[in-house]
Coordinates of C-alpha atoms in Angstrom, one line a residue:
X1 CA 15.5 2.7 4.5
X2 CA 13.6 1.8 1.4
X3 CA 11.1 4.6 -0.4
X4 CA 7.5 3.8 -0.1
X5 CA 6.1 2.9 -3.2
X6 CA 9.1 3.3 -4.9
X7 CA 10.6 1.7 -9.0
X8 CA 11.1 -1.3 -7.0
X9 CA 8.5 -2.1 -4.6
X10 CA 8.5 -5.5 -3.2
X11 CA 11.9 -6.3 -5.0
X12 CA 14.3 -6.7 -2.3
X13 CA 17.5 -8.4 -4.0
X14 CA 19.4 -6.0 -7.0
X15 CA 18.8 -10.1 -9.3
X16 CA 14.8 -9.6 -8.3
X17 CA 15.2 -6.1 -9.9
X18 CA 17.0 -7.6 -13.2
X19 CA 14.3 -10.1 -13.5
X20 CA 11.2 -7.7 -12.9
X21 CA 12.6 -4.8 -14.8
X22 CA 14.4 -6.4 -17.5
X23 CA 11.8 -9.7 -18.0
X24 CA 9.0 -9.6 -16.5
X25 CA 7.7 -5.5 -16.5
X26 CA 6.4 -4.6 -19.6
X27 CA 5.3 -8.0 -20.7
X28 CA 1.1 -7.2 -22.2
X29 CA -1.6 -8.2 -19.8
X30 CA -3.9 -11.1 -20.5
X31 CA -6.5 -10.8 -18.0
X32 CA -8.7 -13.9 -18.5
X33 CA -10.8 -13.3 -15.9
X34 CA -13.0 -10.4 -14.9
X35 CA -16.3 -9.5 -13.4
X36 CA -16.1 -6.1 -16.0
X37 CA -18.8 -5.1 -17.5
X38 CA -18.9 -5.4 -21.4
X39 CA -21.4 -2.6 -23.0
X40 CA -19.2 0.3 -21.2
X41 CA -16.5 -1.0 -23.2
X42 CA -17.9 -0.4 -26.2
X43 CA -19.4 2.7 -25.6
X44 CA -16.0 3.8 -24.5
X45 CA -16.8 5.0 -21.8
X46 CA -16.3 8.0 -19.7
X47 CA -15.9 8.0 -15.6
X48 CA -17.0 12.0 -14.5
X49 CA -15.2 11.0 -11.7
X50 CA -12.5 8.8 -9.3
X51 CA -15.7 7.3 -7.2
X52 CA -17.4 5.9 -10.1
X53 CA -14.6 4.3 -11.2
X54 CA -13.2 3.0 -8.2
X55 CA -15.7 2.3 -5.6
X56 CA -18.8 1.8 -6.9
X57 CA -19.1 -2.6 -7.0
X58 CA -15.5 -3.0 -5.1
X59 CA -17.4 -4.8 -2.1
X60 CA -13.0 -4.5 -1.0
X61 CA -13.9 -1.2 -0.8
X62 CA -16.8 -1.4 1.0
X63 CA -16.2 -4.2 3.6
X64 CA -13.0 -2.1 4.6
X65 CA -15.3 1.4 5.3
X66 CA -17.7 -0.5 7.2
X67 CA -15.3 -1.4 10.2
X68 CA -13.9 2.1 9.7
X69 CA -18.0 2.6 11.2
X70 CA -19.0 3.9 7.9
X71 CA -22.3 4.5 7.4
X72 CA -23.8 2.0 4.7
X73 CA -25.0 6.1 3.5
X74 CA -21.6 6.4 2.1
X75 CA -21.1 3.2 1.0
X76 CA -23.9 1.8 -1.0
X77 CA -26.4 4.7 0.0
X78 CA -27.6 7.3 -1.6
X79 CA -24.5 9.8 -0.7
X80 CA -22.8 12.2 -3.8
X81 CA -20.1 10.8 -5.7
X82 CA -17.8 12.8 -3.8
X83 CA -18.4 12.2 -0.1
X84 CA -18.5 9.0 -1.0
X85 CA -14.6 9.8 -1.6
X86 CA -13.8 11.6 1.4
X87 CA -15.7 8.7 3.3
X88 CA -12.4 6.4 1.2
X89 CA -10.3 8.4 1.8
X90 CA -10.8 8.5 5.9
X91 CA -10.3 5.1 5.7
X92 CA -7.3 4.8 3.6
X93 CA -4.9 5.5 6.3
X94 CA -6.6 3.0 8.6
X95 CA -5.8 0.3 5.7
X96 CA -2.2 0.0 7.1
X97 CA -1.0 -3.7 6.0
X98 CA -4.3 -4.2 4.4
X99 CA -3.9 -5.0 0.8
X100 CA -5.9 -2.2 0.3
X101 CA -3.6 0.1 1.2
X102 CA -1.5 -1.1 -1.5
X103 CA -3.2 -1.5 -4.5
X104 CA -4.9 1.7 -3.4
X105 CA -1.5 3.8 -4.5
X106 CA -0.2 1.7 -6.7
X107 CA -2.9 2.3 -8.6
X108 CA -3.4 6.3 -8.4
X109 CA 0.1 6.1 -9.5
X110 CA 0.5 3.4 -12.3
X111 CA -3.0 5.7 -14.0
X112 CA -2.9 9.5 -12.7
X113 CA 0.6 10.0 -11.4
X114 CA -0.4 10.7 -7.9
X115 CA 2.5 9.6 -5.3
X116 CA 0.3 11.4 -2.3
X117 CA -0.6 9.5 0.2
X118 CA -4.4 9.8 0.9
X119 CA -6.0 10.6 2.9
X120 CA -8.8 13.7 3.8
X121 CA -5.2 15.9 3.9
X122 CA -5.0 15.0 0.4
X123 CA -8.7 13.9 -0.5
X124 CA -10.1 17.3 -1.9
X125 CA -6.7 18.0 -3.7
X126 CA -7.2 13.6 -5.4
X127 CA -10.6 13.6 -6.0
X128 CA -10.4 17.7 -8.6
X129 CA -7.2 16.1 -9.4
X130 CA -8.8 12.8 -11.0
X131 CA -11.5 13.9 -11.4
X132 CA -9.5 16.1 -14.5
X133 CA -7.5 13.8 -15.4
X134 CA -10.9 11.4 -16.1
X135 CA -12.7 14.0 -18.4
X136 CA -9.8 13.3 -20.8
X137 CA -10.4 11.1 -23.5
X138 CA -7.1 9.0 -23.0
X139 CA -8.9 8.0 -19.6
X140 CA -11.9 7.2 -20.9
X141 CA -12.6 2.9 -20.4
X142 CA -10.6 2.0 -23.5
X143 CA -7.4 4.2 -22.9
X144 CA -7.7 3.0 -18.9
X145 CA -6.9 -0.4 -20.7
X146 CA -4.5 0.7 -22.9
X147 CA -2.5 2.4 -19.9
X148 CA -2.2 -1.1 -18.8
X149 CA -1.1 -2.4 -22.1
X150 CA -3.9 -5.4 -21.8
X151 CA -3.9 -7.2 -25.0
X152 CA -6.9 -9.3 -23.6
X153 CA -9.5 -9.2 -21.0
X154 CA -12.4 -12.0 -20.7
X155 CA -15.5 -10.9 -19.1
X156 CA -17.9 -13.0 -17.4
X157 CA -21.3 -13.6 -19.0
X158 CA -25.1 -15.5 -18.3
X159 CA -25.6 -18.1 -21.2
X160 CA -28.4 -17.0 -21.6
X161 CA -26.3 -12.9 -22.7
X162 CA -27.3 -11.3 -26.0
X163 CA -23.8 -11.1 -26.4
X164 CA -24.9 -7.9 -28.0
X165 CA -21.8 -6.0 -27.1
X166 CA -19.2 -8.6 -27.7
X167 CA -21.0 -8.7 -31.3
X168 CA -20.2 -5.4 -31.9
X169 CA -17.0 -4.7 -30.8
X170 CA -15.3 -7.5 -32.6
X171 CA -16.7 -5.8 -35.4
X172 CA -13.5 -2.9 -34.6
X173 CA -10.2 -3.3 -34.7
X174 CA -9.0 -2.5 -32.1
X175 CA -5.5 -3.2 -30.2
X176 CA -7.3 -5.9 -27.6
X177 CA -9.5 -8.0 -27.4
X178 CA -12.8 -8.9 -25.6
X179 CA -14.2 -11.8 -25.6
X180 CA -17.3 -13.7 -23.2
X181 CA -16.4 -16.4 -20.9
X182 CA -19.4 -18.9 -20.0
X183 CA -21.0 -18.9 -16.5
X184 CA -23.4 -21.5 -16.4
X185 CA -24.0 -21.4 -12.2
X186 CA -27.9 -19.6 -11.9
X187 CA -28.5 -23.3 -14.6
X188 CA -27.4 -25.5 -12.4
X189 CA -28.6 -23.7 -8.9
X190 CA -31.5 -25.7 -7.9
X191 CA -30.6 -24.9 -4.2
X192 CA -33.9 -22.5 -5.4
X193 CA -36.4 -24.3 -7.3
X194 CA -38.5 -21.3 -8.2
X195 CA -35.9 -19.4 -8.9
X196 CA -34.5 -22.1 -11.2
X197 CA -38.4 -22.0 -12.7
X198 CA -37.9 -18.6 -13.9
X199 CA -34.3 -18.4 -15.3
X200 CA -35.3 -22.4 -17.1
X201 CA -38.7 -19.5 -18.8
X202 CA -36.1 -16.8 -20.0
X203 CA -33.6 -20.4 -21.1
X204 CA -37.0 -21.0 -23.2
X205 CA -37.4 -16.9 -24.4
X206 CA -33.7 -16.5 -25.7
X207 CA -34.2 -20.5 -28.0
X208 CA -37.0 -19.5 -28.4
X209 CA -37.9 -23.6 -27.7
X210 CA -40.5 -25.3 -25.0
X211 CA -38.4 -26.7 -22.4
X212 CA -40.7 -29.6 -20.8
X213 CA -38.1 -31.9 -19.8
X214 CA -33.9 -32.8 -18.6
X215 CA -33.5 -33.4 -22.3
X216 CA -35.2 -29.8 -23.8
X217 CA -33.0 -28.2 -21.3
X218 CA -29.9 -29.1 -22.1
X219 CA -30.4 -29.0 -26.0
X220 CA -31.4 -25.2 -25.2
X221 CA -28.2 -25.4 -23.2
X222 CA -26.1 -26.6 -25.6
X223 CA -27.7 -23.7 -28.1
X224 CA -25.8 -21.3 -25.5
X225 CA -22.6 -22.8 -25.7
X226 CA -22.9 -22.6 -28.9
X227 CA -23.6 -19.4 -30.1
X228 CA -21.2 -18.6 -27.1
X229 CA -18.6 -20.0 -29.0
X230 CA -19.3 -18.5 -32.3
X231 CA -19.2 -15.3 -30.8
X232 CA -15.2 -16.4 -29.2
X233 CA -15.6 -18.1 -26.5
X234 CA -12.8 -20.1 -25.7
X235 CA -13.4 -19.7 -21.7
X236 CA -15.9 -21.4 -19.0
X237 CA -16.0 -20.5 -15.4
X238 CA -17.8 -21.2 -12.3
X239 CA -18.0 -20.1 -9.2
X240 CA -18.5 -23.6 -6.5
X241 CA -18.9 -23.8 -2.5
X242 CA -17.1 -27.7 -4.0
X243 CA -17.6 -30.3 -7.0
X244 CA -20.6 -31.1 -6.9
X245 CA -20.1 -36.0 -8.0
X246 CA -22.7 -37.2 -7.2
X247 CA -23.2 -41.4 -8.4
X248 CA -26.9 -40.3 -10.8
X249 CA -28.4 -42.5 -13.3
X250 CA -30.1 -40.1 -16.3
X251 CA -33.3 -41.4 -15.5
X252 CA -32.8 -40.2 -11.9
X253 CA -31.8 -36.3 -13.4
X254 CA -35.5 -36.4 -16.0
X255 CA -37.3 -37.2 -12.8
X256 CA -35.7 -34.4 -11.0
X257 CA -36.3 -32.1 -13.7
X258 CA -39.9 -32.4 -14.0
X259 CA -39.6 -32.6 -10.1
X260 CA -38.2 -28.6 -10.4
X261 CA -40.4 -27.6 -13.6
X262 CA -43.7 -28.4 -11.2
X263 CA -42.0 -26.2 -8.3
X264 CA -41.9 -29.5 -6.2
X265 CA -39.4 -28.9 -2.8
X266 CA -36.0 -31.9 -4.0
X267 CA -34.5 -33.7 -1.4
X268 CA -30.8 -33.2 0.1
X269 CA -30.4 -35.7 -2.3
X270 CA -31.5 -34.8 -6.0
X271 CA -30.6 -31.2 -5.4
X272 CA -26.1 -32.7 -5.2
X273 CA -27.6 -35.1 -8.3
X274 CA -28.6 -32.8 -10.6
X275 CA -25.3 -29.9 -10.0
X276 CA -24.1 -33.1 -10.0
X277 CA -25.1 -34.0 -13.3
X278 CA -24.7 -31.1 -15.5
X279 CA -21.1 -30.2 -14.0
X280 CA -20.5 -33.2 -16.1
X281 CA -23.0 -32.2 -19.1
X282 CA -20.2 -28.7 -19.3
X283 CA -17.7 -30.0 -19.0
X284 CA -18.5 -32.3 -21.5
X285 CA -19.1 -30.0 -24.0
X286 CA -16.3 -28.1 -23.2
X287 CA -13.9 -30.2 -24.3
X288 CA -15.9 -31.3 -27.5
X289 CA -14.9 -27.7 -27.6
X290 CA -11.7 -27.6 -26.5
X291 CA -12.2 -24.6 -24.2
X292 CA -10.9 -23.7 -21.0
X293 CA -12.6 -24.4 -18.4
X294 CA -12.8 -22.3 -14.5
X295 CA -13.3 -24.0 -10.8
X296 CA -14.0 -21.2 -8.2
X297 CA -14.1 -23.2 -5.2
X298 CA -15.0 -22.3 -2.0
X299 CA -16.3 -19.1 -0.7
X300 CA -19.3 -19.1 1.2
X301 CA -22.2 -16.3 0.3
X302 CA -24.2 -13.6 1.4
X303 CA -23.7 -14.5 5.1
X304 CA -26.0 -11.4 6.1
X305 CA -29.2 -12.1 5.5
X306 CA -30.6 -8.6 6.1
X307 CA -28.2 -7.0 4.1
X308 CA -28.8 -9.0 1.4
X309 CA -32.4 -8.1 1.6
X310 CA -31.3 -4.1 1.5
X311 CA -28.4 -5.1 -0.7
X312 CA -28.8 -7.6 -2.6
X313 CA -26.0 -9.9 -3.0
X314 CA -22.2 -8.8 -4.1
X315 CA -22.0 -6.4 -2.4
X316 CA -19.4 -7.8 0.5
X317 CA -21.1 -10.2 3.1
X318 CA -18.9 -13.6 1.2
X319 CA -16.8 -14.9 3.5
X320 CA -13.5 -18.2 2.9
X321 CA -16.1 -21.1 3.8
X322 CA -14.4 -25.0 5.0
X323 CA -15.9 -27.1 2.4
X324 CA -14.6 -30.6 2.0
X325 CA -13.1 -30.3 -1.6
X326 CA -10.6 -33.3 -2.5
X327 CA -12.8 -36.2 -2.8
X328 CA -15.1 -35.1 -5.1
X329 CA -12.5 -32.6 -6.7
X330 CA -11.1 -36.4 -7.4
X331 CA -13.7 -38.4 -8.3
X332 CA -15.1 -35.3 -11.5
X333 CA -11.9 -34.5 -12.7
X334 CA -11.4 -38.7 -13.1
X335 CA -14.8 -39.1 -14.8
X336 CA -13.8 -36.8 -17.1
X337 CA -10.4 -37.9 -17.8
X338 CA -11.7 -41.6 -18.0
X339 CA -13.8 -40.9 -20.6
X340 CA -10.9 -38.5 -22.4
X341 CA -13.4 -35.9 -21.7
X342 CA -11.6 -34.1 -19.6
X343 CA -10.6 -30.3 -21.0
X344 CA -8.1 -27.6 -19.6
X345 CA -8.8 -27.2 -16.2
X346 CA -8.1 -23.9 -13.5
X347 CA -8.7 -24.6 -9.8
X348 CA -9.1 -21.6 -7.6
X349 CA -9.8 -22.7 -4.2
X350 CA -10.5 -19.9 -1.4
X351 CA -9.6 -21.5 1.6
X352 CA -5.9 -21.1 1.6
X353 CA -5.9 -24.5 3.8
X354 CA -6.1 -25.7 0.3
X355 CA -3.5 -24.8 -1.9
X356 CA -1.4 -27.8 -0.9
X357 CA -4.7 -30.0 -1.6
X358 CA -5.1 -28.3 -5.1
X359 CA -0.8 -28.6 -6.0
X360 CA -1.4 -32.4 -5.5
X361 CA -4.2 -33.0 -7.3
X362 CA -3.5 -30.9 -10.1
X363 CA -0.7 -33.9 -10.9
X364 CA -3.2 -36.9 -11.3
X365 CA -4.9 -35.2 -14.1
X366 CA -1.8 -33.8 -16.6
X367 CA -0.9 -36.7 -18.5
X368 CA 1.6 -35.1 -20.7
X369 CA -0.7 -34.0 -23.5
X370 CA -0.3 -30.5 -23.5
X371 CA 2.0 -28.2 -20.9
X372 CA 0.6 -27.4 -17.1
X373 CA -3.1 -28.7 -18.5
X374 CA -4.3 -28.9 -15.6
X375 CA -3.5 -25.6 -13.1
X376 CA -4.2 -24.2 -10.5
X377 CA -4.8 -21.2 -10.8
X378 CA -3.5 -18.3 -9.4
X379 CA -4.5 -17.2 -5.3
X380 CA -7.9 -15.6 -6.0
X381 CA -10.4 -13.2 -3.9
X382 CA -9.4 -13.0 0.1
X383 CA -6.2 -14.4 -1.0
X384 CA -5.1 -12.6 -3.6
X385 CA -2.9 -10.5 -1.5
X386 CA 1.3 -10.7 -0.6
X387 CA 0.6 -13.3 2.1
X388 CA -2.0 -15.6 -0.1
X389 CA 0.2 -15.1 -3.5
X390 CA 3.6 -16.4 -1.5
X391 CA 1.5 -19.2 -0.6
X392 CA 0.3 -20.2 -3.5
X393 CA 2.6 -20.4 -5.0
X394 CA 5.0 -21.5 -2.3
X395 CA 3.1 -24.2 -2.4
X396 CA 2.6 -24.6 -6.7
X397 CA 6.2 -24.9 -6.6
X398 CA 7.0 -27.7 -4.3
X399 CA 4.2 -30.0 -5.8
X400 CA 3.9 -28.9 -9.3
X401 CA 5.8 -26.5 -12.1
X402 CA 5.6 -23.1 -11.3
X403 CA 7.5 -22.4 -14.7
X404 CA 3.9 -24.0 -16.2
X405 CA 1.1 -21.2 -14.5
X406 CA -0.4 -19.4 -16.4
X407 CA 0.2 -16.2 -14.3
X408 CA -2.7 -13.7 -12.4
X409 CA -6.0 -13.0 -13.7
X410 CA -7.7 -9.4 -12.3
X411 CA -11.4 -11.1 -11.2
X412 CA -12.2 -7.0 -10.7
X413 CA -15.1 -5.5 -11.2
X414 CA -13.0 -2.1 -11.8
X415 CA -10.8 -0.9 -14.2
X416 CA -8.3 0.5 -12.1
X417 CA -7.7 -2.6 -10.6
X418 CA -4.8 -4.2 -14.0
X419 CA -1.6 -3.2 -11.4
X420 CA -2.6 -6.8 -9.6
X421 CA -0.9 -7.8 -12.1
X422 CA 2.4 -5.7 -11.8
X423 CA 1.8 -6.6 -8.0
X424 CA 1.7 -10.8 -8.9
X425 CA 5.0 -9.9 -10.9
X426 CA 7.0 -8.3 -8.7
X427 CA 6.2 -10.6 -6.1
X428 CA 6.9 -13.4 -8.5
X429 CA 10.6 -11.5 -9.5
X430 CA 11.0 -11.5 -6.0
X431 CA 10.6 -14.9 -4.8
X432 CA 13.3 -16.2 -7.5
X433 CA 15.1 -13.2 -6.6
X434 CA 15.8 -13.8 -3.1
X435 CA 16.4 -17.6 -3.6
X436 CA 19.9 -16.8 -6.2
X437 CA 20.9 -14.5 -4.1
X438 CA 20.5 -17.5 -1.7
X439 CA 22.1 -19.8 -3.9
X440 CA 19.2 -21.3 -3.5
X441 CA 19.0 -21.7 -7.7
X442 CA 21.9 -20.9 -10.2
X443 CA 22.4 -17.2 -10.8
X444 CA 21.4 -18.1 -14.8
X445 CA 19.4 -15.1 -15.0
X446 CA 18.9 -15.4 -18.7
X447 CA 16.9 -18.6 -18.0
X448 CA 14.9 -17.1 -15.2
X449 CA 13.9 -14.3 -16.2
X450 CA 12.4 -16.4 -19.1
X451 CA 10.4 -18.2 -16.7
X452 CA 9.4 -15.2 -15.3
X453 CA 8.6 -14.1 -18.1
X454 CA 6.2 -17.6 -19.3
X455 CA 5.1 -16.6 -15.7
X456 CA 3.8 -13.1 -16.6
X457 CA 2.4 -13.4 -19.6
X458 CA 3.8 -16.1 -22.4
X459 CA 2.5 -19.4 -20.7
X460 CA -1.3 -17.9 -20.8
X461 CA -0.7 -16.9 -24.7
X462 CA 0.3 -20.0 -25.1
X463 CA -3.0 -22.0 -23.2
X464 CA -5.5 -20.3 -24.1
X465 CA -4.8 -19.5 -27.7
X466 CA -6.5 -16.7 -27.8

């Protein structure tokens, strides 16, 4: 019987152990998509306790606590940090076979050297022990990133963000880079015309322009896109239910924008056409600058209206959606490719039923100009666990080139989430190791070790060229 979370955790063969420990384990981390707060990195924030760094903003844990009958007071409410942690400790023993059980104990080990299982029996001790370590200079935000050998972090930033923290950080001589990523979801969200109008007013203020036409709106957003590029940005990101690829004319979009600015209700068709036009425009700008564009597809967000009113968005009320993806995605990518305006692209699906769809779609637009130009992104959100990662890896292996995958990302709001890269790397090594030991791959450890190292780090290094 293997020991829980030992050095060979998730590695089920000698070959897997060799691949991980010799070729993957010690490579740096390029985290090209996360939701870390730039201000905390610039200020090198020192958290007072583990609740602040571990539970605040982590809706994975919040959902588990709610399922375990924990009152919202101890999740997003006004309970003390310690009481919230104790409630999480009560929940952890019930997360068996949920990835949270693995992540929780992996993070306690990697950051704090704690091998005790978190439970009500150990909670007080672990709370005090972690609080003492978090008070040490080595456990500041930057210290936590350095512990995990992080080389690059790309935050997620709205086009109207000042990027002042990125500018401050760029002036420093630090061992890792913090770069912005352009996330224009609000700029194209015409589902709520009133909210979009308010956002356009903010764009006016930031760009010191008057936006009374669609062309003026594009000019203002292009100025922000240029500003991001001038501040080190080379990555965009979109969080969408699905790709929008309706046919439209410039005259139609101009008229739709006029309706938006006068707070008129859009028809269903007008809404889709506006979103489609905005997606094309952003993609063309990304191509112009040689950026990498990312599309996160398939989340059904804010399902619980009552809790959305109480807590706001991104608090744990989202799920997997069953949106149609293939036809619009094909049409969108084909339009860009046909006009030679398709930049490097990463596609992430949230519904596992779309794995093979995405794995085959990328092959339609990999044109030989760049290794792995169109990527099937690593398993995302509800899928970034053992089963989801394995299915994504297998789908890509069967229908594309796993060897060109640009690896893992945290997509997290927590500075303690970087062991997810280790988790992913271990699974990759285990999958390759199993194939070798079954005789399904040659016993060429040096070559397979190179492939594992590429997936873990080197592919991302070359692809993003940060």
